[in-house]
Short mmCIF file of C-alpha atoms and ligand atoms in Angstrom, two decimals:
data_model
loop_
_atom_site.label_atom_id
_atom_site.label_comp_id
_atom_site.label_asym_id
_atom_site.label_seq_id
_atom_site.Cartn_x
_atom_site.Cartn_y
_atom_site.Cartn_z
CA MET W 1278 2.51 3.64 -2.47
CA CYS W 1279 5.64 1.73 -1.73
CA GLY W 1280 6.02 -1.59 -0.85
CA VAL W 1281 9.60 -2.16 2.17
CA PHE W 1282 11.34 -4.73 3.21
CA GLY W 1283 14.80 -5.78 5.28
CA VAL W 1284 16.27 -8.78 6.60
CA TYR W 1285 18.79 -9.23 9.39
CA ASN W 1286 21.80 -11.94 9.42
CA SER W 1287 20.99 -14.34 6.47
CA LYS W 1288 23.34 -16.06 4.62
CA THR W 1289 21.27 -15.02 1.18
CA PRO W 1290 20.22 -11.39 2.21
CA ALA W 1291 19.74 -10.59 -1.49
CA GLU W 1292 18.00 -13.34 -2.83
CA ASP W 1293 15.10 -13.44 0.69
CA THR W 1294 14.34 -9.71 -0.70
CA PHE W 1295 13.68 -10.21 -4.30
CA TYR W 1296 11.33 -12.55 -3.00
CA GLY W 1297 9.61 -9.93 0.00
CA LEU W 1298 9.82 -7.76 -2.51
CA TYR W 1299 7.85 -10.05 -4.95
CA SER W 1300 5.42 -11.08 -2.43
CA LEU W 1301 5.41 -7.35 -2.49
CA GLN W 1302 4.73 -6.27 -6.04
CA HIS W 1303 1.44 -4.98 -5.90
CA ARG W 1304 2.51 -1.84 -3.58
CA GLY W 1305 5.00 -0.58 -6.63
CA GLN W 1306 5.66 -1.83 -9.91
CA GLU W 1307 7.29 1.49 -11.09
CA ALA W 1308 11.14 0.53 -9.29
CA ALA W 1309 12.49 -1.71 -7.15
CA GLY W 1310 16.23 -1.81 -5.67
CA ILE W 1311 17.94 -3.83 -3.26
CA VAL W 1312 21.31 -2.18 -1.18
CA VAL W 1313 23.33 -5.70 0.62
CA ALA W 1314 25.20 -5.50 3.73
CA GLY W 1315 28.31 -7.26 3.78
CA TYR W 1316 31.47 -8.04 5.63
CA ASP W 1317 34.74 -6.54 3.32
CA GLU W 1318 37.62 -8.89 4.18
CA ASP W 1319 39.97 -6.32 2.48
CA LYS W 1320 38.41 -3.67 4.02
CA LYS W 1321 37.78 -4.88 7.40
CA LYS W 1322 34.58 -3.43 7.58
CA THR W 1323 30.76 -3.85 6.16
CA VAL W 1324 30.53 -2.32 2.64
CA TYR W 1325 26.73 -1.73 0.66
CA ARG W 1326 26.41 -3.30 -1.95
CA GLN W 1327 23.29 -2.09 -4.80
CA HIS W 1328 21.10 -2.43 -7.81
CA LYS W 1329 18.24 -0.67 -8.64
CA GLY W 1330 16.34 -0.01 -11.83
CA MET W 1331 12.53 0.91 -13.39
CA GLY W 1332 10.85 -1.92 -13.60
CA LEU W 1333 8.64 -4.62 -12.38
CA VAL W 1334 11.10 -7.01 -9.35
CA ALA W 1335 11.33 -9.76 -11.81
CA GLU W 1336 12.47 -7.52 -14.54
CA VAL W 1337 15.00 -5.29 -12.40
CA PHE W 1338 16.96 -8.46 -10.89
CA LYS W 1339 16.64 -10.95 -13.96
CA ASP W 1340 20.32 -11.65 -14.28
CA GLU W 1341 21.12 -14.42 -12.04
CA GLU W 1342 24.47 -13.16 -11.71
CA LEU W 1343 23.70 -9.91 -9.79
CA PHE W 1344 23.26 -11.61 -6.68
CA ASP W 1345 26.77 -13.54 -6.29
CA LYS W 1346 27.36 -9.50 -6.53
CA LEU W 1347 25.01 -8.68 -4.03
CA HIS W 1348 26.37 -11.21 -1.11
CA GLY W 1349 26.54 -10.24 2.96
CA TYR W 1350 24.42 -10.67 5.90
CA ALA W 1351 22.18 -7.86 5.91
CA ALA W 1352 19.66 -5.82 3.14
CA ILE W 1353 16.78 -3.70 2.16
CA GLY W 1354 14.63 -3.54 -0.46
CA HIS W 1355 12.11 -1.32 -2.00
CA ASN W 1356 8.96 -1.52 -4.62
CA ARG W 1357 8.22 1.86 -6.04
CA TYR W 1358 5.22 3.39 -7.23
CA SER W 1359 4.69 7.23 -7.94
CA THR W 1360 2.33 9.11 -10.80
CA THR W 1361 4.18 11.02 -13.23
CA GLY W 1362 6.72 13.04 -14.24
CA ALA W 1363 10.01 13.96 -11.78
CA SER W 1364 9.44 10.52 -9.66
CA LYS W 1365 9.42 8.67 -13.09
CA SER W 1366 13.80 9.50 -13.15
CA ALA W 1367 16.06 7.18 -11.83
CA SER W 1368 17.31 9.06 -9.07
CA ASN W 1369 14.09 9.22 -7.53
CA ILE W 1370 14.85 5.03 -7.33
CA GLN W 1371 14.67 3.46 -3.76
CA PRO W 1372 16.95 2.48 -1.59
CA PHE W 1373 18.94 5.85 -1.19
CA SER W 1374 22.32 4.67 -0.21
CA LEU W 1375 24.94 7.06 1.18
CA ILE W 1376 28.69 7.41 2.98
CA TYR W 1377 28.44 10.32 5.93
CA ARG W 1378 30.65 10.56 8.91
CA SER W 1379 29.19 7.89 11.35
CA GLY W 1380 29.89 5.19 7.72
CA ASN W 1381 26.82 3.92 5.31
CA LEU W 1382 23.58 4.57 5.56
CA ALA W 1383 20.52 3.00 3.58
CA ILE W 1384 17.16 4.00 3.34
CA ALA W 1385 13.85 2.91 1.69
CA HIS W 1386 10.09 4.14 3.27
CA ASN W 1387 6.45 4.18 2.66
CA GLY W 1388 4.38 6.50 2.25
CA ASN W 1389 4.48 10.65 2.63
CA LEU W 1390 5.88 13.46 4.48
CA THR W 1391 4.22 16.26 5.09
CA ASN W 1392 6.79 18.70 5.46
CA SER W 1393 9.54 18.03 3.35
CA GLN W 1394 9.36 20.95 0.83
CA VAL W 1395 10.05 23.49 3.96
CA LEU W 1396 12.04 21.02 5.44
CA ARG W 1397 14.33 20.73 2.30
CA LYS W 1398 14.21 24.66 1.72
CA GLU W 1399 15.69 24.26 5.42
CA LEU W 1400 18.43 22.38 4.29
CA THR W 1401 19.20 23.60 0.90
CA GLU W 1402 19.75 27.36 2.75
CA LYS W 1403 22.33 25.22 5.10
CA GLY W 1404 23.98 24.03 2.13
CA VAL W 1405 22.71 20.57 1.92
CA ILE W 1406 22.85 18.97 -1.67
CA PHE W 1407 20.24 16.93 -3.20
CA HIS W 1408 20.34 13.98 -5.40
CA ALA W 1409 16.88 12.81 -6.06
CA SER W 1410 13.18 15.12 -5.68
CA SER W 1411 11.43 12.61 -2.68
CA ASP W 1412 10.32 13.62 0.01
CA THR W 1413 12.36 10.55 1.51
CA GLU W 1414 15.98 12.17 0.45
CA VAL W 1415 15.40 14.69 3.52
CA ILE W 1416 15.50 11.86 6.81
CA PRO W 1417 19.45 11.37 6.07
CA HIS W 1418 20.21 14.79 5.23
CA LEU W 1419 18.50 15.56 8.65
CA ALA W 1420 20.83 11.88 10.41
CA ALA W 1421 23.84 13.32 9.13
CA LEU W 1422 23.09 16.93 10.73
CA SER W 1423 22.52 15.48 13.73
CA ARG W 1424 25.12 15.94 16.38
CA GLU W 1425 24.23 12.47 18.54
CA LYS W 1426 27.24 9.65 18.21
CA GLU W 1427 24.78 6.45 17.60
CA PRO W 1428 23.84 6.20 13.93
CA VAL W 1429 19.92 5.37 15.34
CA HIS W 1430 20.20 8.53 17.26
CA GLN W 1431 20.43 10.69 14.27
CA ILE W 1432 17.36 8.90 12.75
CA TYR W 1433 15.82 9.44 16.00
CA HIS W 1434 16.49 12.96 16.04
CA ALA W 1435 15.68 12.97 12.23
CA LEU W 1436 12.13 11.50 12.77
CA ARG W 1437 11.14 13.73 15.27
CA GLN W 1438 11.30 16.86 13.07
CA VAL W 1439 9.22 15.17 10.45
CA GLU W 1440 6.08 14.95 9.68
CA GLY W 1441 3.32 12.55 7.63
CA ALA W 1442 3.24 9.40 7.03
CA PHE W 1443 6.43 6.28 6.75
CA SER W 1444 6.90 2.83 7.68
CA LEU W 1445 10.89 2.92 6.80
CA VAL W 1446 13.61 0.14 7.31
CA MET W 1447 17.44 1.24 7.81
CA MET W 1448 20.68 0.35 7.42
CA ALA W 1449 22.95 1.57 9.74
CA ASN W 1450 26.40 0.36 8.92
CA ASP W 1451 26.20 -3.15 10.74
CA GLN W 1452 22.47 -2.44 12.10
CA LEU W 1453 18.77 -2.88 10.62
CA ILE W 1454 16.68 0.00 11.54
CA ALA W 1455 12.69 0.06 11.51
CA ALA W 1456 10.42 2.75 12.24
CA ARG W 1457 6.67 3.73 12.19
CA ASP W 1458 5.70 7.07 12.30
CA PRO W 1459 3.71 8.00 15.45
CA TYR W 1460 0.03 8.15 13.90
CA GLY W 1461 0.83 4.17 12.50
CA VAL W 1462 -0.60 5.61 8.96
CA ARG W 1463 1.31 2.80 6.61
CA PRO W 1464 2.00 -1.10 8.11
CA LEU W 1465 5.09 -2.87 9.08
CA ALA W 1466 6.06 -6.05 10.62
CA LEU W 1467 8.35 -7.83 12.01
CA GLY W 1468 9.40 -11.44 11.51
CA MET W 1469 11.63 -13.89 12.72
CA LYS W 1470 13.00 -17.27 12.05
CA ILE W 1471 15.36 -18.92 14.44
CA ASP W 1472 18.12 -21.17 13.46
CA PRO W 1473 18.15 -24.57 15.05
CA ASP W 1474 21.66 -25.60 15.38
CA THR W 1475 22.32 -21.94 16.11
CA ASN W 1476 19.77 -20.78 17.95
CA GLU W 1477 20.77 -17.58 16.31
CA ALA W 1478 17.49 -15.20 15.38
CA SER W 1479 17.55 -13.88 11.38
CA TYR W 1480 14.94 -10.90 11.86
CA TYR W 1481 12.46 -9.84 8.99
CA ILE W 1482 10.44 -6.51 8.42
CA ALA W 1483 8.34 -6.20 5.72
CA SER W 1484 5.12 -4.24 4.82
CA GLU W 1485 2.68 -6.82 4.54
CA THR W 1486 3.07 -10.49 6.10
CA CYS W 1487 2.69 -12.22 2.56
CA ALA W 1488 6.72 -11.23 2.26
CA PHE W 1489 7.32 -13.38 5.16
CA ASP W 1490 5.25 -16.16 4.31
CA ILE W 1491 6.79 -17.12 1.00
CA LEU W 1492 10.20 -17.29 2.64
CA SER W 1493 8.50 -19.37 5.36
CA VAL W 1494 8.96 -16.31 7.97
CA ASP W 1495 6.94 -16.22 11.46
CA TYR W 1496 5.02 -13.16 11.68
CA VAL W 1497 5.69 -11.96 15.71
CA ARG W 1498 4.39 -8.43 15.69
CA ASP W 1499 3.45 -5.13 14.48
CA ILE W 1500 6.27 -2.12 14.63
CA GLU W 1501 4.40 -0.25 16.73
CA PRO W 1502 2.94 3.53 16.42
CA GLY W 1503 6.19 6.13 16.90
CA GLU W 1504 9.05 3.12 17.23
CA ILE W 1505 12.07 2.56 16.14
CA LEU W 1506 13.38 -0.85 16.50
CA LEU W 1507 17.38 -1.60 16.51
CA ILE W 1508 18.39 -4.79 15.29
CA ASP W 1509 22.00 -6.13 15.56
CA LYS W 1510 24.78 -8.96 16.25
CA ILE W 1511 23.79 -8.48 20.17
CA SER W 1512 19.54 -9.47 19.24
CA THR W 1513 20.32 -12.27 17.12
CA ARG W 1514 21.78 -14.05 20.28
CA THR W 1515 19.44 -12.67 23.15
CA HIS W 1516 16.23 -12.42 20.36
CA LYS W 1517 15.36 -8.92 21.97
CA PRO W 1518 16.10 -6.13 19.28
CA LYS W 1519 15.82 -2.43 21.41
CA SER W 1520 13.44 -0.02 20.41
CA LEU W 1521 13.04 3.92 20.98
CA PHE W 1522 9.56 5.61 21.01
CA LEU W 1523 9.18 8.92 19.39
CA PRO W 1524 6.93 11.04 20.99
CA PRO W 1525 3.37 9.77 21.03
CA SER W 1526 0.15 11.38 18.92
CA LYS W 1527 -2.64 12.76 20.17
CA ARG W 1528 -4.47 10.23 17.73
CA LYS W 1529 -3.67 6.83 15.85
CA ALA W 1530 -4.37 7.14 12.06
CA ARG W 1531 -3.95 3.45 10.08
CA CYS W 1532 -4.76 4.09 6.55
CA ILE W 1533 -8.00 2.28 6.31
CA PHE W 1534 -7.64 2.07 2.33
CA GLU W 1535 -5.19 -0.07 2.79
CA TYR W 1536 -7.69 -2.65 3.94
CA VAL W 1537 -10.18 -1.60 1.64
CA TYR W 1538 -7.66 -1.92 -1.19
CA PHE W 1539 -4.27 -1.54 -1.40
CA ALA W 1540 -2.67 -4.78 0.71
CA ARG W 1541 -3.11 -8.12 0.04
CA PRO W 1542 -6.36 -10.63 1.35
CA ASP W 1543 -3.18 -12.83 2.48
CA SER W 1544 -1.70 -10.70 4.49
CA THR W 1545 -2.16 -9.53 8.38
CA ILE W 1546 -2.12 -5.44 8.43
CA PHE W 1547 -2.57 -3.75 11.56
CA GLN W 1548 -2.62 -6.46 13.47
CA HIS W 1549 -5.53 -8.13 11.56
CA SER W 1550 -6.35 -10.74 8.82
CA VAL W 1551 -6.74 -8.11 5.24
CA ASP W 1552 -9.06 -11.12 4.17
CA LYS W 1553 -11.26 -11.37 6.91
CA ILE W 1554 -11.83 -7.13 7.24
CA ARG W 1555 -13.28 -7.46 2.86
CA ARG W 1556 -15.10 -10.05 3.94
CA ASN W 1557 -16.98 -7.89 6.45
CA LEU W 1558 -17.11 -4.97 4.17
CA GLY W 1559 -19.25 -7.14 1.97
CA LYS W 1560 -21.56 -8.33 4.32
CA ASN W 1561 -22.48 -4.86 5.28
CA LEU W 1562 -22.73 -3.65 1.99
CA ALA W 1563 -25.28 -7.08 1.31
CA ARG W 1564 -26.68 -5.56 4.92
CA GLU W 1565 -26.87 -1.84 3.27
CA SER W 1566 -27.77 -3.46 -0.11
CA THR W 1567 -31.89 -2.81 -1.10
CA VAL W 1568 -31.12 -4.99 -4.56
CA GLN W 1569 -34.16 -7.47 -4.37
CA GLN W 1570 -33.92 -10.46 -6.93
CA ASN W 1571 -36.66 -10.53 -9.99
CA ASN W 1572 -39.45 -12.18 -10.86
CA GLY W 1573 -38.72 -15.95 -11.92
CA ASP W 1574 -35.10 -15.16 -10.77
CA LYS W 1575 -33.89 -17.83 -8.33
CA HIS W 1576 -30.48 -15.77 -7.58
CA LEU W 1577 -29.04 -12.58 -7.79
CA ILE W 1578 -26.03 -13.06 -9.70
CA VAL W 1579 -22.93 -11.72 -7.73
CA ALA W 1580 -19.48 -10.51 -9.95
CA SER W 1581 -16.58 -8.85 -8.87
CA VAL W 1582 -14.27 -6.92 -10.35
CA PRO W 1583 -10.99 -9.38 -9.80
CA ASP W 1584 -9.20 -9.58 -8.01
CA SER W 1585 -9.30 -6.30 -5.41
CA SER W 1586 -13.05 -7.18 -4.84
CA ASN W 1587 -13.17 -10.99 -4.72
CA THR W 1588 -13.02 -11.07 -1.27
CA ALA W 1589 -15.50 -8.39 -0.44
CA ALA W 1590 -17.77 -10.40 -3.13
CA LEU W 1591 -17.46 -13.57 -1.32
CA GLY W 1592 -19.10 -11.97 1.97
CA PHE W 1593 -21.98 -10.35 0.24
CA VAL W 1594 -22.90 -13.30 -0.88
CA ARG W 1595 -22.38 -15.38 2.27
CA GLU W 1596 -24.54 -12.21 3.95
CA SER W 1597 -27.23 -11.46 1.24
CA ASN W 1598 -28.42 -15.65 1.69
CA LYS W 1599 -28.15 -15.43 5.56
CA ILE W 1600 -30.86 -12.37 5.38
CA ASN W 1601 -32.55 -14.39 2.59
CA ARG W 1602 -31.84 -12.75 -0.29
CA PRO W 1603 -30.89 -15.43 -2.53
CA ALA W 1604 -27.42 -14.53 -4.14
CA ARG W 1605 -24.58 -16.53 -6.55
CA PHE W 1606 -21.02 -15.49 -6.78
CA GLU W 1607 -19.96 -15.93 -11.06
CA HIS W 1608 -16.99 -15.68 -12.41
CA GLY W 1609 -18.22 -12.31 -14.33
CA LEU W 1610 -15.23 -10.92 -15.76
CA ILE W 1611 -11.52 -12.36 -16.52
CA ARG W 1612 -8.55 -10.42 -16.02
CA ASN W 1613 -5.80 -10.39 -17.72
CA HIS W 1614 -3.02 -10.88 -15.04
CA TYR W 1615 0.22 -9.76 -17.44
CA VAL W 1616 -1.05 -6.67 -17.91
CA GLY W 1617 1.26 -3.64 -15.29
CA ARG W 1618 0.38 -0.43 -14.17
CA THR W 1619 3.47 -0.09 -16.68
CA PHE W 1620 1.65 -1.80 -19.38
CA ILE W 1621 2.41 0.84 -22.77
CA GLN W 1622 -0.06 -0.08 -25.57
CA PRO W 1623 1.39 0.31 -29.13
CA GLY W 1624 -0.28 3.14 -31.11
CA LYS W 1625 -3.04 5.58 -29.96
CA ALA W 1626 -4.60 3.23 -27.60
CA SER W 1627 -7.66 4.50 -26.44
CA ARG W 1628 -9.50 4.27 -22.80
CA GLU W 1629 -11.09 1.61 -24.41
CA ILE W 1630 -8.59 -0.77 -24.88
CA LYS W 1631 -6.66 -0.19 -22.12
CA VAL W 1632 -10.00 -2.04 -20.25
CA ARG W 1633 -10.49 -4.12 -22.87
CA SER W 1634 -6.54 -5.69 -22.71
CA LYS W 1635 -7.28 -6.23 -18.41
CA TYR W 1636 -10.78 -7.41 -18.81
CA ASN W 1637 -12.30 -10.06 -20.56
CA ILE W 1638 -16.72 -10.92 -20.11
CA ILE W 1639 -17.83 -14.60 -19.91
CA ARG W 1640 -21.78 -13.64 -22.01
CA GLY W 1641 -22.88 -17.16 -20.57
CA VAL W 1642 -22.64 -15.76 -17.04
CA LEU W 1643 -23.91 -12.45 -17.68
CA GLN W 1644 -26.39 -13.01 -20.27
CA ASN W 1645 -29.98 -12.05 -19.06
CA ARG W 1646 -29.45 -11.80 -15.36
CA GLN W 1647 -29.81 -9.56 -12.96
CA ILE W 1648 -26.60 -8.73 -12.11
CA ILE W 1649 -24.12 -7.13 -8.50
CA LEU W 1650 -21.09 -6.18 -10.13
CA ILE W 1651 -19.05 -5.51 -6.75
CA ASP W 1652 -15.82 -3.29 -6.80
CA ASP W 1653 -13.66 -1.68 -3.99
CA SER W 1654 -13.22 1.82 -4.94
CA ILE W 1655 -14.33 4.34 -7.84
CA VAL W 1656 -11.42 6.61 -7.93
CA ARG W 1657 -11.66 8.31 -11.23
CA GLY W 1658 -14.82 6.35 -12.53
CA THR W 1659 -12.43 5.20 -15.58
CA THR W 1660 -12.70 1.77 -14.89
CA ALA W 1661 -16.12 1.52 -13.85
CA ARG W 1662 -17.36 3.45 -16.84
CA MET W 1663 -15.70 1.32 -18.91
CA LEU W 1664 -16.57 -2.03 -17.61
CA ILE W 1665 -20.00 -1.07 -17.43
CA LYS W 1666 -19.80 -0.59 -21.24
CA LEU W 1667 -17.85 -3.76 -21.97
CA ILE W 1668 -20.49 -5.96 -19.09
CA ARG W 1669 -23.69 -4.38 -21.27
CA GLU W 1670 -22.14 -6.26 -24.33
CA ALA W 1671 -23.27 -9.45 -22.96
CA ASP W 1672 -26.44 -8.17 -22.36
CA PRO W 1673 -27.61 -8.23 -18.66
CA LYS W 1674 -31.08 -7.60 -17.59
CA GLU W 1675 -30.28 -5.25 -14.86
CA ILE W 1676 -26.36 -4.00 -13.47
CA HIS W 1677 -26.20 -2.83 -10.14
CA LEU W 1678 -23.12 -1.23 -8.84
CA HIS W 1679 -21.81 -1.64 -5.45
CA ILE W 1680 -19.37 -0.32 -4.08
CA SER W 1681 -17.14 -1.64 -0.93
CA SER W 1682 -16.29 2.13 0.90
CA PRO W 1683 -17.75 5.63 0.51
CA PRO W 1684 -17.40 8.15 -2.48
CA ILE W 1685 -13.19 9.61 -2.67
CA THR W 1686 -14.12 13.29 -2.10
CA ASN W 1687 -10.47 13.93 -0.75
CA PRO W 1688 -7.26 13.24 -2.14
CA CYS W 1689 -4.17 11.62 -0.05
CA PHE W 1690 -1.39 12.94 1.26
CA TYR W 1691 -0.15 10.24 3.06
CA GLY W 1692 1.30 7.98 0.14
CA MET W 1693 -2.18 6.81 -1.49
CA ASP W 1694 -2.25 7.21 -5.26
CA PHE W 1695 -5.04 9.47 -5.16
CA PRO W 1696 -5.42 12.65 -7.86
CA THR W 1697 -5.96 16.30 -6.56
CA LYS W 1698 -9.63 16.75 -5.34
CA GLY W 1699 -10.38 17.92 -9.53
CA GLN W 1700 -10.01 14.76 -10.72
CA LEU W 1701 -11.50 12.75 -8.45
CA LEU W 1702 -14.85 11.66 -9.64
CA THR W 1703 -17.10 12.58 -7.25
CA ASN W 1704 -15.50 16.94 -7.25
CA MET W 1705 -17.31 16.06 -11.03
CA PHE W 1706 -20.73 16.33 -9.07
CA ASP W 1707 -19.84 19.13 -6.48
CA GLY W 1708 -22.75 21.55 -7.12
CA ALA W 1709 -25.54 18.91 -6.59
CA GLU W 1710 -27.70 19.51 -3.48
CA ASN W 1711 -27.34 16.70 -1.71
CA GLU W 1712 -25.48 13.62 -1.13
CA GLN W 1713 -28.05 11.43 -2.85
CA GLU W 1714 -28.29 13.70 -5.88
CA GLU W 1715 -24.41 13.10 -6.50
CA ILE W 1716 -24.63 9.76 -6.08
CA GLU W 1717 -27.81 10.29 -8.66
CA SER W 1718 -25.62 11.84 -10.48
CA ILE W 1719 -22.87 9.43 -11.17
CA ARG W 1720 -24.94 6.44 -11.47
CA LYS W 1721 -26.49 8.40 -14.99
CA TYR W 1722 -22.65 9.02 -15.46
CA ILE W 1723 -21.51 5.14 -15.27
CA GLY W 1724 -25.02 3.83 -16.91
CA VAL W 1725 -25.69 1.39 -14.27
CA GLU W 1726 -30.01 0.53 -12.97
CA SER W 1727 -28.64 1.28 -9.29
CA LEU W 1728 -25.65 2.58 -7.74
CA LYS W 1729 -24.76 2.13 -3.64
CA TYR W 1730 -21.95 2.39 -1.56
CA LEU W 1731 -20.94 1.61 1.33
CA SER W 1732 -21.46 4.02 4.23
CA LEU W 1733 -19.10 5.23 6.04
CA GLN W 1734 -20.27 3.62 9.20
CA GLY W 1735 -20.45 0.15 7.42
CA LEU W 1736 -16.65 0.61 6.41
CA LEU W 1737 -16.25 1.56 10.59
CA ASN W 1738 -18.25 -1.09 11.69
CA SER W 1739 -16.03 -3.53 9.32
CA VAL W 1740 -12.78 -3.07 10.62
CA PRO W 1741 -11.84 -3.86 13.61
CA LYS W 1742 -11.94 -1.63 17.22
CA PHE W 1743 -8.20 -1.16 18.69
CA GLU W 1744 -8.50 -0.52 22.72
CA ASN W 1745 -8.22 2.52 24.62
CA GLU W 1746 -8.26 4.51 21.01
CA THR W 1747 -10.54 7.39 20.29
CA CYS W 1748 -9.84 7.27 16.84
CA SER W 1749 -7.80 4.65 15.25
CA TYR W 1750 -8.18 4.96 11.07
CA CYS W 1751 -7.41 7.79 9.10
CA THR W 1752 -10.17 8.28 6.83
CA ALA W 1753 -9.56 11.45 4.82
CA CYS W 1754 -10.23 10.45 1.61
CA PHE W 1755 -14.03 9.65 2.40
CA THR W 1756 -14.35 12.49 4.74
CA GLY W 1757 -12.14 15.00 4.70
CA ASP W 1758 -10.53 14.58 7.94
CA TYR W 1759 -7.13 14.72 8.20
CA PRO W 1760 -5.16 13.34 11.30
CA ILE W 1761 -2.07 14.84 10.04
CA THR W 1762 -1.58 18.94 9.13
CA VAL W 1763 -0.34 19.18 5.55
CA ALA W 1764 2.45 21.70 6.05
CA ASP W 1765 3.71 21.62 2.24
CA ASN W 1766 2.19 23.46 -0.39
CA LYS W 1767 -0.19 24.88 2.08
CA GLY W 1768 -2.68 21.71 1.54
CA GLU W 1769 -2.56 21.15 -2.71
CA LYS W 1770 -1.67 17.91 -3.40
CA GLU W 1771 1.03 17.67 -5.65
CA GLU W 1772 2.52 14.68 -7.38
CA CYS W 1773 3.08 11.79 -5.06
CA GLU W 1774 6.22 9.91 -4.50
CA CYS W 1775 5.50 6.69 -2.96
P1 LIG M 2526 -10.87 4.46 -11.31
O1 LIG M 2526 -12.33 4.68 -11.00
O2 LIG M 2526 -11.14 4.62 -12.97
O3 LIG M 2526 -9.75 5.81 -11.10
O4 LIG M 2526 -10.37 3.43 -10.89
C1 LIG M 2526 -10.93 2.56 -9.48
C2 LIG M 2526 -10.19 1.46 -9.40
O5 LIG M 2526 -8.84 1.17 -9.24
C3 LIG M 2526 -11.11 0.47 -8.22
O6 LIG M 2526 -11.26 -0.46 -9.11
C4 LIG M 2526 -9.81 0.28 -7.79
O7 LIG M 2526 -9.45 -1.32 -7.93
C5 LIG M 2526 -8.29 0.47 -7.96
N1 LIG M 2526 -7.97 1.70 -7.36
C6 LIG M 2526 -8.60 2.02 -6.32
N2 LIG M 2526 -7.19 2.71 -5.29
C7 LIG M 2526 -6.35 3.20 -6.17
C8 LIG M 2526 -4.95 3.61 -6.24
N3 LIG M 2526 -4.49 4.49 -4.95
N4 LIG M 2526 -4.06 3.60 -7.49
C9 LIG M 2526 -4.97 2.50 -8.24
N5 LIG M 2526 -5.74 1.85 -8.02
C10 LIG M 2526 -6.54 1.98 -7.53
#
C-alpha cells in the first residue's frame, strides 16, 4: 500500500506535502518522495525539483535546507510500502518525474495495476525504455505515446488502457491532476483552503483526510470513481476544477479492508468515518460472540491489539454491555510506537523477539481474568500466535480471540500487501472438511480457548451502503470474488509494489 498527496497554489508546497505524508505514514514506511513545481525566472517556465529516499518521511526529509531548494507553488508526494526484493531498489521510489515532448510530468500511485506486465511487454517491443520495475511506470509512457495535445487528455488516453486499482496524483507542467480508477478501489479525497484576502483557492489531494487535518484544510469531497480532476490557475480563481470521466465499470469495488485495518480511524474515506465503521465492526462482533462470563466474574475483560483494533474493541464493549454481557475495556497490551516495519533487529532476531520488541503485557490487568482479545485480522498468523504466548505469561484464566473481519482466504491483487495464498494461515488448514473444522484447527494452532471471526454478513452490515449500487465493495480477500480481471501472471500473486 501507499499514501499519496498533492497540493496546488501554496507558498510552501514542499512543507505542506511533508506534513501530508507524515500523516499518511501508516500507508507506507519504506520510502518517501516529493516533487515540487516551481517557476524558474531565468528559464521563464515551470521546472520540477525533487527529493526522494528510503525510510520514513521524517528520515528522508530530516535536512531542513532541503525545503529551501524545494520551493514552488505545487507539489506531489508519495509514501511507499512494498514487500521485498526488487521493489526495495531506489529506482522504484515515487513520485516518478520525467520530461517528455509536452514538458514535465510527475506521478504518484496508490494501488496496483493488474495488466501492467502485458502493457510493459507491448511498450518494450515498441522501444520504450523502463527505468523502474514498478507497475506505475507504464502510465507516463502510455501518456507520452498518446497523440493528444493536452496532458490531461494524454493521461485520459493512458488510463483507458490500464486495468486494476489506481488512486493517482500527478503534475503536468503547471497543472495538478488527480485520478481514481472506475471501481474506486483505493480512497482519494479533495480538500480546499480559501485565502480570505485574495479569495484564491489552494487545493489539496490526499489518500486520507487525516492529511488535511494536520494542515487545517477543509475536506470538500472524494475524487469520484473514474474521475480525472484537473486543477490549474483558472480553478484557483473560479473554485471549480474541471473533471473528465473514464467509462464506468459495471460495479464499484471500494476496498473493504481499508475500513477493517488500513486507514487511520481519524480519517474519512469513501465518504464515511473510519472510526464509526470500526466501532460497528466491534458492535457486530459483540452480537455474534457467544462467550459468557464465568461465574463469579463481574466483567469480561476486553483488550485490543493496539493500535489498529482499539476502536473495534470500544464498539465491542459498548454493545456487549447493551446486550447484558458486562464487559470492560482494559489496556492489556502496550505497544512500542518506535518499532516500524523497517526495524532491524541485530543478531539472529527470532520472531519472538520481534513481537516482544513491539508489544508487552500488563500482568495485573490480565492475570486470572477471562480475556476477550480483539484483533482486526489474521494474515499469516505469526502475530496472533506470538501474542497469545506472551499473554499466557500473565496467567489469564481464559483467552478468547475475536477477529473483527472474516478469515482472509485469498491474496490481494489491488495493492494490499497480502501474501500469496500459500502464505495465508487459512491455507495451512485448507484440507478441513468445512469452515468450522478449519477454524477449530486455527484455534488450536494459535492456542486460545475460543476463536471467533466476524461473519461476512456482519462485516457488510458494518459498512455504509451506497445508493443505487448493487455491489459497492471489494471483498476478494475474504470471498475470492475478484471484481477486476487479473491479466498479469495468470492471476498468480507476485511482489506487490504499492
Ligand atoms: P500476521 O497474521 O502475523 O501476518 O499479522 C496480522 C496482523 O498484521 C493483523 O493483526 C493486522 O493488524 C496487521 N495487518 C493486517 N493486514 C496487514 C497488511 N496488509 N500489512 C501489514 N500488516 C497488516
